[in-house]
Amino acid sequence: MTPDPYLFIVIFIGVALIFPLVPLAMAWLWRKMFQPPKPGVQKNAIYECGIESTGDAQIQFHSQYYLYAIIFLIFDVEAIFLVPFAVAFGGLPLGAFLAILVFLLLLIEGLVWAWGKGCLQWNR
């Protein structure tokens, strides 16, 4: 006797609903049972790492930091893409060589563009 094929779908949907809903329900019950009814002065106080906060929370960073990070990520990830090509260089056909050549030319173009825009010069 084979089970109905829709039984597995129903079980899957049931488990997919139970797994997130049970912890949410337990957290709601925990909150109702153990949370103080009204927040106090101490509960609403700002507390971070055991030190009272002083000053403004909004610190303005220079966009140069983000530009450096993005350029680093681009060239770091692209360098990782070059490793498999370098490992298998001897056994690759001409089409693969041309594809990696186009890839390298695009990388060089991106570097020249960033250099020309002044993204790589650090101004204080």
C-alpha positions as a printed Julia matrix, in Angstrom:
124×3 Matrix{Float64}:
  0.0    0.0     0.0
  1.54   3.33   -1.09
  0.74   6.57    0.71
 -1.01   9.38   -1.06
  1.57  11.64   -2.8
 -0.12  14.75   -1.43
  0.47  13.5     2.11
  4.15  14.45    1.85
  3.25  17.95    0.68
  0.85  18.38    3.6
  3.5   17.14    6.05
  6.07  19.49    4.51
  3.74  22.5     4.77
  2.83  21.54    8.35
  6.47  21.31    9.4
  7.26  24.55    7.55
  4.56  26.29    9.57
  5.26  24.65   12.93
  9.02  25.31   13.05
  8.79  29.13   12.94
  5.45  29.5    14.76
  6.26  27.41   17.85
  9.33  29.48   18.87
  7.4   32.69   18.22
  4.54  31.48   20.4
  6.96  30.41   23.13
  8.7   33.8    23.04
  5.33  35.56   23.25
  4.31  33.44   26.26
  7.7   34.05   27.92
  7.27  37.79   27.42
  3.77  37.74   28.88
  4.85  35.76   31.93
  8.21  37.31   32.83
  8.34  40.84   31.41
  7.72  43.69   33.85
  4.39  45.32   33.09
  5.75  48.85   32.68
  9.19  49.93   31.59
 11.05  52.04   34.09
 13.8   54.62   33.95
 16.53  52.01   34.14
 14.96  49.88   31.43
 14.75  52.82   29.02
 18.3   54.02   29.78
 20.85  53.76   26.98
 23.39  51.08   27.82
 26.15  49.86   25.56
 29.12  47.75   26.68
 28.81  48.95   30.26
 29.63  52.55   29.38
 27.18  55.42   29.36
 26.83  56.91   25.91
 28.16  60.4    25.37
 28.04  62.54   22.26
 26.16  62.09   19.03
 25.41  58.62   17.72
 25.62  59.79   14.11
 29.27  59.83   13.03
 29.93  60.96    9.49
 32.47  58.89    7.56
 34.21  60.09    4.44
 32.97  58.42    1.28
 36.6   57.66    0.43
 36.53  54.77    2.94
 33.62  53.17    1.13
 35.18  53.72   -2.29
 38.4   52.05   -1.16
 36.42  49.13    0.27
 34.39  48.65   -2.91
 37.44  48.83   -5.15
 39.29  46.38   -2.89
 36.38  43.93   -2.99
 36.09  44.15   -6.76
 39.75  43.44   -7.4
 40.04  40.9    -4.58
 37.14  38.8    -5.87
 38.34  39.11   -9.46
 41.78  37.88   -8.42
 40.11  34.8    -6.94
 38.47  34.15  -10.32
 41.92  34.11  -11.92
 43.25  31.29   -9.73
 41.42  28.4   -11.5
 42.59  29.74  -14.85
 46.19  29.87  -13.64
 45.97  26.3   -12.34
 44.53  24.87  -15.58
 46.42  27.14  -17.99
 48.18  24.37  -19.9
 45.04  22.35  -20.7
 42.68  25.12  -21.78
 41.6   25.71  -25.38
 42.06  28.97  -27.26
 38.47  30.12  -26.48
 39.12  29.97  -22.74
 42.33  31.95  -23.19
 40.47  34.63  -25.13
 37.73  34.74  -22.5
 40.23  35.27  -19.68
 42.02  37.86  -21.82
 38.75  39.83  -22.15
 38.26  39.42  -18.4
 41.73  40.84  -17.7
 41.17  43.73  -20.1
 37.96  44.62  -18.26
 39.85  44.52  -14.96
 42.55  46.79  -16.34
 39.88  49.13  -17.72
 38.27  49.33  -14.27
 41.62  50.08  -12.66
 42.39  52.81  -15.21
 38.92  54.31  -14.69
 39.3   54.35  -10.88
 42.76  55.85  -11.21
 41.54  58.48  -13.67
 38.63  59.49  -11.42
 41.04  59.95   -8.5
 39.49  57.17   -6.42
 42.91  55.8    -5.51
 44.31  59.09   -4.18
 43.88  59.6    -0.48
 43.06  63.21    0.44
 42.99  64.15    4.08
